[in-house]
Structure formats: C-alpha cells, structure tokens
XYZ file of N, CA and C in Angstrom:
696
model
N -118.415 17.853 -93.724
C -117.430 18.217 -92.652
C -115.862 18.280 -93.290
N -115.162 17.808 -94.204
C -114.341 18.629 -94.745
C -114.169 20.241 -95.207
N -115.231 20.660 -95.728
C -115.313 22.638 -95.862
C -115.046 22.847 -94.589
N -115.850 22.561 -93.376
C -115.694 23.271 -91.917
C -114.223 22.908 -91.103
N -113.024 22.125 -92.005
C -111.956 21.503 -91.937
C -111.496 22.417 -92.738
N -111.598 23.549 -93.433
C -110.861 24.495 -94.107
C -111.041 25.515 -92.893
N -111.932 26.011 -92.636
C -111.829 26.866 -91.022
C -110.577 26.586 -90.460
N -110.768 25.153 -89.801
C -109.303 24.782 -89.275
C -107.647 24.436 -89.549
N -107.297 24.053 -90.569
C -106.023 23.779 -91.485
C -105.754 25.257 -92.349
N -104.450 25.490 -91.484
C -103.573 27.005 -91.864
C -102.311 26.465 -92.275
N -102.160 26.633 -93.699
C -101.289 26.402 -94.241
C -99.737 27.283 -94.018
N -99.355 26.700 -93.580
C -97.679 27.694 -93.504
C -97.262 28.023 -94.811
N -96.957 28.968 -95.124
C -96.277 30.246 -96.245
C -95.009 30.044 -95.993
N -94.286 28.369 -95.701
C -92.806 28.977 -95.118
C -91.678 28.786 -96.552
N -92.241 30.535 -97.597
C -91.163 29.955 -98.180
C -90.625 31.321 -98.085
N -89.503 31.310 -99.336
C -88.463 32.868 -99.282
C -88.812 33.944 -100.413
N -90.114 33.652 -101.375
C -89.786 34.624 -101.616
C -92.007 34.836 -102.049
N -92.151 35.828 -102.093
C -93.531 36.052 -102.543
C -94.662 35.758 -103.716
N -93.469 35.766 -105.081
C -93.723 34.263 -105.758
C -94.156 33.082 -105.584
N -93.708 32.642 -105.012
C -92.955 31.574 -104.522
C -94.572 30.624 -103.880
N -94.985 32.470 -102.746
C -96.346 31.617 -101.416
C -97.211 32.313 -102.604
N -97.391 33.261 -103.102
C -98.644 33.276 -104.904
C -98.328 31.951 -105.571
N -97.551 31.149 -106.049
C -98.000 29.826 -106.586
C -98.629 28.967 -105.611
N -97.998 29.048 -104.697
C -98.632 28.166 -103.777
C -100.196 28.438 -103.217
N -100.701 29.443 -103.410
C -101.723 30.064 -103.035
C -102.663 29.850 -104.249
N -102.292 29.837 -105.764
C -102.775 29.062 -106.837
C -103.177 27.509 -106.620
N -101.953 27.343 -106.344
C -101.594 25.931 -106.479
C -103.204 25.079 -105.764
N -103.410 26.033 -104.485
C -104.019 25.068 -103.309
C -105.433 25.921 -103.619
N -105.651 27.007 -104.530
C -106.973 27.484 -105.068
C -108.109 27.298 -103.667
N -109.262 27.106 -103.430
C -109.753 27.412 -102.976
C -110.418 26.303 -102.049
N -108.826 25.287 -102.361
C -109.345 23.844 -101.319
C -108.476 24.461 -99.729
N -108.142 25.193 -100.030
C -107.483 25.815 -98.515
C -107.949 27.445 -98.557
N -108.435 28.311 -97.726
C -109.028 29.738 -97.748
C -107.855 30.155 -95.827
N -106.986 29.377 -95.232
C -106.212 29.940 -94.566
C -104.903 29.829 -94.685
N -103.895 31.231 -93.887
C -102.671 31.063 -94.203
C -101.757 31.307 -93.267
N -100.850 30.920 -92.674
C -100.064 31.287 -91.817
C -98.582 32.268 -92.893
N -98.659 32.870 -91.820
C -96.875 33.876 -92.944
C -96.049 34.296 -91.382
N -95.072 33.804 -91.770
C -93.945 33.838 -90.647
C -93.091 34.721 -91.131
N -91.761 35.091 -90.453
C -90.385 35.608 -90.377
C -90.181 35.490 -92.199
N -90.491 34.614 -92.709
C -88.864 34.506 -93.348
C -89.909 34.840 -94.986
N -91.155 35.022 -94.936
C -92.139 35.841 -95.746
C -91.464 37.144 -95.652
N -92.865 36.831 -94.498
C -92.439 38.116 -94.511
C -91.014 39.646 -94.459
N -90.439 38.914 -94.288
C -89.027 40.141 -94.631
C -88.834 40.107 -96.180
N -89.837 39.472 -97.133
C -89.549 38.986 -98.429
C -90.455 39.752 -98.974
N -91.357 41.182 -97.715
C -92.736 41.452 -99.104
C -93.834 40.799 -98.293
N -93.461 40.002 -97.709
C -94.685 39.114 -96.901
C -95.787 39.877 -96.543
N -95.481 40.935 -95.876
C -96.822 41.845 -95.230
C -97.431 42.284 -95.988
N -96.506 42.875 -97.239
C -97.960 43.527 -98.161
C -98.936 42.575 -98.840
N -98.111 41.245 -99.027
C -99.083 39.725 -99.398
C -100.402 39.424 -98.292
N -99.598 39.618 -97.240
C -100.481 39.158 -96.439
C -101.962 40.175 -96.229
N -101.953 41.162 -96.590
C -102.892 42.232 -96.693
C -103.574 41.873 -98.133
N -103.101 41.572 -98.830
C -103.512 41.265 -100.319
C -104.425 39.675 -99.850
N -103.986 38.785 -99.343
C -104.497 37.827 -98.915
C -105.635 37.831 -98.590
N -106.057 39.019 -96.934
C -106.977 39.318 -96.321
C -108.026 39.521 -96.940
N -107.596 41.096 -98.100
C -108.376 42.157 -98.835
C -109.225 40.963 -100.245
N -108.702 39.304 -100.618
C -109.206 38.261 -101.303
C -109.898 37.955 -99.923
N -110.456 37.778 -99.247
C -110.952 37.115 -98.875
C -110.773 35.817 -97.877
N -109.283 35.849 -97.835
C -108.930 34.223 -96.715
C -108.634 34.994 -95.806
N -108.021 34.179 -94.668
C -107.527 34.501 -93.602
C -106.266 34.287 -93.527
N -105.250 35.050 -92.347
C -104.374 35.320 -92.164
C -104.002 35.187 -91.065
N -102.465 34.570 -91.052
C -102.676 34.041 -89.081
C -100.881 34.880 -89.168
N -101.206 35.357 -88.427
C -99.470 36.367 -88.933
C -98.658 36.172 -87.676
N -97.775 35.455 -88.109
C -96.578 34.310 -86.794
C -96.074 35.543 -86.703
N -95.687 36.421 -85.781
C -94.328 37.971 -85.503
C -94.125 36.873 -84.125
N -94.741 36.588 -83.282
C -94.320 36.140 -82.132
C -93.548 37.581 -81.392
N -94.638 38.691 -80.941
C -93.884 39.955 -80.585
C -93.326 39.625 -79.304
N -92.461 40.126 -78.741
C -91.928 40.948 -77.604
C -91.369 41.891 -77.686
N -91.455 42.768 -76.204
C -90.793 44.083 -76.715
C -91.693 44.561 -75.218
N -91.639 46.099 -75.551
C -92.017 46.526 -73.618
C -93.625 46.879 -74.485
N -94.210 46.911 -73.586
C -95.844 47.225 -73.367
C -95.745 48.141 -74.395
N -95.427 49.156 -74.317
C -95.813 50.125 -75.642
C -95.395 50.127 -77.196
N -94.536 49.208 -76.752
C -94.032 49.068 -78.097
C -95.135 47.394 -78.527
N -95.521 46.650 -78.285
C -96.194 45.468 -78.749
C -97.932 46.374 -78.449
N -98.399 46.948 -77.834
C -99.894 47.744 -78.300
C -99.345 48.777 -79.581
N -98.598 49.121 -79.981
C -98.227 49.676 -81.159
C -98.461 48.932 -81.859
N -97.234 47.892 -81.994
C -97.194 46.732 -83.174
C -98.831 45.557 -83.568
N -100.002 45.722 -82.019
C -101.088 45.226 -82.109
C -102.098 45.792 -82.783
N -102.188 47.850 -83.179
C -102.746 48.510 -82.794
C -102.974 48.204 -84.614
N -101.222 48.423 -85.315
C -101.377 48.193 -86.824
C -101.571 46.917 -87.210
N -101.485 46.333 -86.791
C -101.806 45.045 -87.254
C -103.533 44.458 -87.576
N -103.873 45.161 -86.603
C -105.385 44.967 -85.918
C -106.022 45.367 -88.145
N -105.229 46.856 -88.141
C -105.900 47.510 -89.683
C -105.456 46.686 -90.732
N -104.901 45.484 -90.594
C -104.232 44.885 -91.737
C -105.486 44.337 -92.244
N -105.877 43.820 -90.889
C -107.321 42.702 -91.448
C -106.973 41.460 -91.319
N -105.822 40.619 -90.382
C -105.193 39.917 -90.271
C -106.376 39.227 -89.394
N -106.464 37.778 -88.739
C -107.679 36.706 -88.702
C -107.038 36.700 -87.105
N -105.476 36.055 -86.982
C -104.368 35.713 -85.693
C -102.796 36.274 -85.698
N -102.937 36.553 -84.377
C -101.506 37.135 -84.573
C -100.970 36.298 -83.308
N -99.718 36.353 -83.465
C -98.752 35.507 -82.108
C -97.912 36.239 -81.581
N -98.134 36.091 -80.481
C -96.847 36.779 -79.665
C -96.848 35.868 -78.533
N -95.158 36.035 -77.864
C -94.496 35.274 -76.568
C -95.612 35.179 -75.652
N -95.967 34.217 -74.860
C -96.771 34.467 -74.108
C -96.336 34.770 -72.485
N -95.323 35.843 -72.474
C -95.663 37.235 -71.625
C -96.570 37.842 -71.113
N -96.445 36.828 -69.347
C -97.489 37.995 -68.459
C -97.925 39.970 -69.213
N -97.057 40.518 -69.372
C -97.099 42.338 -69.529
C -97.454 42.059 -70.761
N -96.933 40.978 -71.982
C -97.217 41.670 -73.486
C -98.106 41.114 -73.653
N -98.399 40.066 -73.016
C -100.604 39.533 -73.578
C -101.036 40.469 -72.966
N -100.980 40.972 -72.313
C -101.998 42.287 -71.428
C -102.017 42.862 -72.088
N -100.457 43.996 -72.011
C -100.609 45.319 -73.995
C -101.241 44.865 -74.860
N -101.003 43.663 -75.268
C -101.219 42.925 -76.832
C -103.181 42.968 -76.155
N -104.145 42.710 -75.453
C -105.066 42.507 -75.589
C -105.954 43.228 -75.500
N -105.287 44.781 -74.956
C -106.195 46.079 -74.469
C -105.755 46.574 -75.746
N -104.943 46.433 -76.861
C -104.609 47.143 -77.817
C -105.824 46.594 -78.824
N -105.714 45.387 -78.916
C -107.011 45.076 -80.127
C -108.559 44.251 -79.513
N -107.984 45.469 -78.623
C -110.248 44.872 -77.562
C -110.788 46.149 -78.711
N -111.779 45.134 -79.402
C -113.439 45.449 -79.852
C -112.475 45.154 -81.422
N -111.655 44.802 -81.749
C -111.347 44.125 -82.979
C -111.506 42.089 -82.779
N -111.780 41.888 -84.282
C -111.688 40.700 -84.596
C -110.525 39.577 -84.685
N -108.981 40.742 -84.354
C -108.131 39.322 -84.135
C -108.225 38.772 -83.000
N -107.668 37.629 -83.404
C -107.290 36.506 -81.982
C -106.024 36.993 -81.473
N -105.680 37.363 -81.399
C -104.252 36.514 -80.664
C -104.351 35.622 -79.774
N -102.863 35.134 -79.757
C -102.268 33.668 -79.603
C -100.570 33.836 -79.018
N -100.918 33.098 -77.595
C -99.348 33.079 -77.092
C -98.914 31.993 -77.169
N -98.139 32.574 -77.798
C -96.939 30.870 -77.594
C -95.841 30.722 -76.667
N -95.925 29.510 -76.279
C -95.892 29.348 -74.736
C -94.315 28.320 -75.338
N -94.056 27.234 -75.693
C -93.078 27.045 -76.410
C -92.410 26.201 -77.500
N -91.456 26.913 -78.424
C -91.653 26.146 -79.869
C -91.481 24.776 -79.641
N -91.708 24.453 -80.823
C -91.982 22.879 -80.853
C -90.801 22.386 -81.208
N -89.779 23.049 -81.783
C -89.007 22.631 -82.145
C -87.682 22.552 -80.763
N -88.070 22.479 -79.789
C -87.406 22.966 -78.477
C -88.220 21.232 -77.727
N -86.221 20.699 -77.123
C -87.010 19.608 -76.238
C -86.777 20.129 -74.388
N -86.967 18.809 -74.027
C -86.301 19.476 -72.404
C -84.560 20.031 -72.768
N -83.524 19.046 -72.847
C -81.967 19.617 -73.126
C -82.313 21.177 -73.321
N -83.129 21.060 -74.368
C -83.021 22.961 -75.174
C -83.248 23.562 -74.407
N -84.854 23.386 -73.343
C -85.159 24.578 -72.526
C -83.498 24.463 -71.416
N -83.516 23.365 -71.031
C -81.746 24.015 -70.036
C -80.449 24.417 -70.075
N -80.655 24.504 -71.360
C -79.797 24.563 -73.026
C -79.968 26.554 -72.115
N -81.050 26.841 -72.396
C -81.950 28.632 -72.489
C -81.741 28.915 -71.681
N -81.768 27.797 -70.294
C -81.500 28.670 -68.188
C -82.646 28.550 -68.275
N -84.138 27.446 -68.629
C -85.749 27.309 -67.972
C -85.440 26.673 -67.002
N -86.193 27.020 -65.761
C -85.820 26.139 -64.546
C -87.342 24.881 -64.889
N -88.189 25.158 -66.057
C -89.135 23.921 -66.131
C -89.033 23.420 -67.290
N -89.075 22.682 -67.455
C -89.533 21.674 -68.865
C -90.093 22.170 -69.741
N -89.940 21.838 -70.690
C -91.146 22.398 -71.741
C -92.645 22.209 -71.297
N -93.278 20.688 -70.695
C -94.214 20.852 -70.676
C -95.466 21.942 -69.508
N -94.471 21.819 -68.624
C -94.502 22.225 -66.901
C -94.797 23.735 -67.630
N -93.762 24.453 -68.656
C -94.080 26.174 -68.984
C -95.124 25.930 -70.014
N -95.392 25.111 -70.733
C -96.611 25.249 -71.533
C -97.431 25.291 -70.541
N -97.675 24.847 -70.066
C -99.422 25.309 -69.111
C -99.152 25.985 -67.899
N -98.399 26.179 -67.372
C -98.573 27.565 -66.671
C -98.284 28.810 -67.806
N -97.786 28.810 -68.800
C -97.909 29.561 -69.457
C -99.294 30.027 -70.436
N -99.711 28.972 -69.931
C -101.247 28.680 -70.970
C -102.069 28.920 -69.861
N -102.156 29.008 -68.538
C -102.715 29.587 -67.830
C -102.439 31.066 -67.779
N -101.749 32.202 -67.431
C -101.363 32.743 -67.922
C -102.013 34.136 -68.617
N -102.180 33.129 -70.243
C -103.067 33.570 -71.035
C -104.327 33.824 -71.261
N -104.687 32.559 -70.292
C -106.354 32.612 -70.326
C -106.490 33.936 -68.746
N -106.080 34.339 -68.213
C -106.095 34.733 -67.386
C -105.984 36.249 -67.755
N -105.154 36.630 -69.162
C -104.851 37.682 -70.092
C -105.800 38.019 -70.311
N -106.736 37.001 -70.756
C -107.815 37.658 -71.933
C -108.138 37.013 -73.350
N -106.299 36.286 -73.547
C -105.906 36.130 -74.913
C -107.083 35.113 -75.592
N -106.749 35.560 -76.569
C -108.103 34.913 -77.561
C -106.998 33.063 -78.100
N -106.574 32.202 -77.681
C -105.586 30.960 -78.070
C -104.359 31.025 -77.567
N -103.771 30.308 -77.564
C -102.909 29.081 -77.109
C -102.328 28.761 -78.672
N -100.810 28.696 -78.807
C -99.553 27.765 -79.716
C -99.080 27.372 -78.998
N -99.390 25.579 -78.972
C -98.068 24.981 -78.663
C -98.100 23.420 -79.685
N -97.517 22.621 -78.666
C -96.743 21.077 -79.142
C -98.622 20.555 -79.485
N -98.954 20.112 -80.083
C -99.885 18.800 -80.185
C -100.207 18.069 -79.166
N -98.717 17.575 -78.416
C -98.183 16.600 -77.490
C -99.268 16.832 -75.589
N -99.363 18.771 -75.902
C -99.073 19.183 -75.090
C -101.116 19.946 -74.879
N -101.795 19.329 -76.471
C -103.616 19.863 -76.854
C -104.118 19.980 -75.735
N -104.485 18.348 -75.394
C -105.294 18.227 -74.196
C -105.448 18.625 -73.148
N -104.335 18.469 -72.496
C -103.379 19.589 -70.944
C -103.757 21.358 -71.195
N -103.567 21.054 -72.593
C -103.625 22.967 -72.518
C -105.264 23.182 -72.341
N -105.802 22.400 -73.324
C -107.246 22.566 -73.729
C -108.199 22.511 -72.457
N -107.793 21.442 -71.017
C -108.376 21.523 -69.872
C -108.021 22.933 -69.087
N -107.145 23.631 -69.436
C -106.835 25.078 -68.570
C -107.202 25.861 -69.016
N -107.191 25.849 -70.199
C -107.866 26.945 -71.530
C -109.679 27.070 -71.643
N -109.962 25.915 -71.325
C -111.645 25.844 -72.148
C -111.518 25.639 -73.207
N -113.232 25.383 -73.553
C -113.601 24.785 -74.507
C -113.476 25.978 -75.354
N -113.596 27.573 -75.270
C -113.563 28.624 -76.113
C -112.409 28.919 -76.591
N -111.029 29.140 -76.048
C -110.245 29.317 -76.738
C -109.801 28.566 -77.835
N -108.880 29.131 -78.440
C -107.984 28.605 -79.807
C -106.453 28.488 -78.547
N -106.726 26.535 -79.835
C -105.515 25.882 -79.166
C -104.958 24.934 -81.055
N -103.480 26.007 -80.771
C -102.931 25.944 -82.185
C -102.009 24.922 -82.250
N -101.763 24.206 -82.870
C -101.004 23.336 -82.714
C -99.969 23.432 -83.977
N -98.782 23.828 -84.610
C -97.908 23.575 -85.794
C -96.919 22.022 -85.251
N -96.403 22.288 -86.079
C -95.448 20.498 -85.906
C -96.168 19.709 -86.197
N -97.109 19.503 -86.915
C -98.312 18.393 -87.853
C -97.105 17.795 -88.814
N -97.293 16.638 -88.358
C -97.140 15.405 -90.184
C -97.789 14.320 -90.029
N -98.618 14.068 -91.450
C -98.799 13.077 -91.284
C -98.228 11.549 -91.468
N -98.800 10.479 -91.217
C -98.040 9.647 -90.554
C -96.987 9.489 -91.693
N -96.227 9.173 -91.397
C -95.048 8.967 -92.383
C -93.890 9.981 -93.085
N -94.387 11.200 -92.918
C -93.976 11.976 -93.014
C -92.667 13.145 -92.602
N -91.734 13.335 -92.904
C -90.842 13.788 -92.331
C -90.564 14.823 -90.963
N -90.102 14.579 -90.051
C -90.708 15.449 -89.120
C -89.517 16.747 -89.340
N -88.456 16.701 -90.078
C -87.289 17.704 -90.114
C -87.009 18.243 -88.735
N -86.894 19.678 -88.404
C -86.356 20.123 -87.677
C -87.323 20.286 -86.249
N -88.554 19.567 -86.077
C -89.540 19.697 -85.235
C -89.254 18.539 -84.206
N -89.282 18.719 -83.044
C -89.761 17.158 -82.387
C -90.274 17.269 -81.317
N -91.277 17.721 -81.934
C -92.391 17.268 -81.084
C -93.731 17.343 -81.687
N -94.156 16.460 -82.927
C -95.174 16.360 -84.037
C -96.059 15.521 -83.344
N -97.251 15.411 -84.148
C -98.439 14.584 -84.152
C -99.151 14.652 -85.633
N -99.538 13.657 -85.744
C -100.538 13.497 -87.135
C -102.089 13.884 -86.980
N -102.517 14.826 -87.943
C -103.606 15.581 -88.144
C -104.790 15.162 -87.368
N -105.097 13.772 -87.742
C -106.156 13.394 -86.689
C -106.165 13.176 -84.884
N -104.933 13.028 -84.815
C -104.222 12.826 -83.643
C -104.555 14.097 -82.608
N -103.791 14.885 -83.867
C -104.015 16.359 -83.132
C -105.608 17.191 -82.681
N -106.321 16.849 -83.587
C -107.563 16.957 -83.178
C -108.050 16.271 -81.739
N -107.934 15.342 -82.111
C -108.889 14.610 -80.513
C -108.093 14.613 -79.403
N -106.686 15.892 -79.315
C -106.167 16.007 -78.753
C -106.930 17.401 -77.303
N -107.958 18.246 -78.827
C -107.955 18.913 -78.315
C -108.064 20.505 -79.460
N -106.950 20.230 -80.246
C -106.410 21.462 -81.146
C -107.920 22.055 -81.801
N -107.591 22.774 -81.856
C -108.675 23.579 -82.788
C -108.531 24.082 -84.241
N -107.016 24.689 -84.805
C -106.571 24.733 -85.771
C -105.143 23.831 -86.312
N -105.092 23.432 -86.977
C -103.767 22.849 -87.087
C -102.756 23.571 -87.830
N -101.650 24.091 -87.745
C -100.568 24.735 -88.571
C -99.909 23.505 -89.371
N -99.519 23.907 -90.709
C -99.337 22.313 -91.488
C -98.127 23.330 -92.549
N -97.103 23.030 -92.973
C -96.575 23.688 -93.849
C -95.810 22.647 -95.185
N -94.765 22.141 -94.437
C -93.329 21.346 -95.134
C -94.626 20.268 -96.155
N -95.239 19.558 -95.285
C -96.166 18.869 -96.244
C -96.397 18.952 -96.757
N -96.767 20.231 -96.742
C -98.311 20.595 -98.373
C -97.186 21.677 -99.042
N -96.627 22.595 -98.475
C -95.695 23.524 -99.104
C -94.683 22.713 -100.529
N -93.985 21.937 -99.760
C -93.307 20.951 -100.344
C -93.699 20.115 -100.874
N -94.412 19.966 -101.076
C -94.893 18.001 -102.176
C -95.102 18.652 -103.494
N -94.938 17.336 -103.940
C -94.864 17.402 -105.824
C -96.402 17.677 -106.038
N -97.386 17.444 -105.150
C -99.056 18.307 -105.613
C -99.489 18.921 -104.769
N -99.060 19.547 -104.042
C -99.609 20.848 -102.845
C -101.078 20.384 -102.603
N -102.023 20.880 -103.564
C -103.627 20.204 -103.471
C -104.062 19.467 -102.900
N -103.118 18.167 -103.443
C -103.657 16.961 -102.889
C -103.245 16.528 -102.023
N -101.924 17.011 -101.057
C -101.528 17.038 -99.928
C -102.045 17.314 -99.133
N -103.239 18.611 -99.735
C -103.981 19.615 -98.084
C -105.237 18.860 -98.960
N -105.516 18.357 -99.539
C -106.584 17.479 -99.550
C -107.011 16.239 -98.901
N -105.456 15.594 -99.104
C -105.430 13.979 -97.717
C -105.495 14.570 -96.852
N -105.176 15.602 -96.300
C -104.993 16.410 -94.670
C -106.395 16.369 -94.608
N -106.917 17.746 -94.990
C -108.265 17.554 -94.537
C -109.242 16.399 -94.113
N -108.995 15.466 -95.348
C -109.926 14.298 -95.400
C -109.721 13.125 -94.274
N -108.355 13.563 -93.844
C -107.617 12.536 -92.614
C -108.674 13.667 -90.613
N -108.525 15.083 -91.025
C -109.282 16.086 -90.622
C -110.605 15.185 -89.944
N -111.089 15.312 -91.390
C -113.083 15.179 -91.180
C -113.304 13.495 -90.765
N -112.280 12.609 -90.793
C -112.329 11.048 -89.891
C -112.644 11.737 -88.429
N -112.678 12.724 -87.987
C -111.914 12.983 -86.095
C -114.172 14.042 -85.952
N -114.343 12.764 -85.187
C -115.422 12.723 -85.022
C -115.722 14.106 -83.347
C-alpha cells in the first residue's frame, strides 16, 4: 500500500536553488517519485531541472498557474507537453481551460485547474473583489473545469469532498496545504492532515515544508506515506 501511495504523494521542491532541490531529491532517493516545481525554483533554473527529473523517470507537477489570452496559454501548454511533465496548473478560468485542453489533446499531460489558493480565506476573497466566498467559488470553478475537460482540480482538502462529488471519480483532486498533526501551518489557512485529506476525496497530496524543511526529509516522507497507507 505504501508503494501505491508514492504515486499520490507530491513533494514540493519549494527551495531557492536547483542545488538545494537536487540535494533533497538525493536524500529522498526512491522514497518519493513525484515532485512539484513552482515559481521559486522555476526562475532559478528549475525548468531545466524539471526536464532532468522527467528524463530520470520521475513525475513532475509543474505548478505555473497559467493565465493569459487563449493563444498564449495554448502555446505554453504545447511546449510544456514537449518537456515530459506529468501535471500542469492553470487558473480555472473557462476560456483558459478550454484553450489548454485543446493544446494538450492527445498527450499524457494532466491539466489541473486552480480554484482558490489555500492561503486565502473569506476576508482575502472580499479584499480581492470576489463576490463569492472561497467554498462557493471552488465549487463553481470545479464544475467549469469538468465541463472544459480538464484532468483535475487543485483545491484545499477542506473542499475535496464537495469537489469530488462535482467532478466524479476519475478526475484528479490535488490538495496542497497538507500538514501532519502538530506541524506548523505557516502561511496556509485551510489545511488538513494527510489521512483526512485522502478520506475527503483527494487523489494526490502536495507536501512541501513538512518534508523539505525536516531534519530528516526521508524519515518525514516515510512517516507521511505510512499515514496515507492507513486509509482504506
């Protein structure tokens, strides 16, 4: 069961340099096979590193949260397909999702719609000018992603159960903001433990700081995988 969970645990390489990312991957060795690369590392040589990880047989979740005019989104997706990435995020705006789905057609790239960032709560949404509370907007965007033909959704584990009911059993539900019991929440406001997130309907868990900042990242990853494996 733990081996199966390696396909569902995504370690966020949220570090400032490729050298540090390489060190983490070495420490985790074959304990982890799936990694997320976001803005911080991407702009420090992380895109080339992402290609290297993919060539080595590891899976890569490229967290770029794309949003632009349709043609630009489509062109970006076409190039990302060529990189051999496993997952790619874009903001769940209907036109952007439609353009991305068309561009990725025939490939194995799983497109994920970002609903509402897990660092945002209701007050943050109001401050940004949204008329919906986080939960309502997440569900609205999940439905739009399903209609657009996206491969999955990124949402808080708190919304995973409701999202799963909307998108059905086949779409991925990827949940960041995962924190083992007793871990520091950091700047995340909507968090959940690994086991509870899986029970809520998540297909994949994104864990960064609790692993990459741990004194022993390998042991931290192993403990999370063991907790995940308790979920039937």
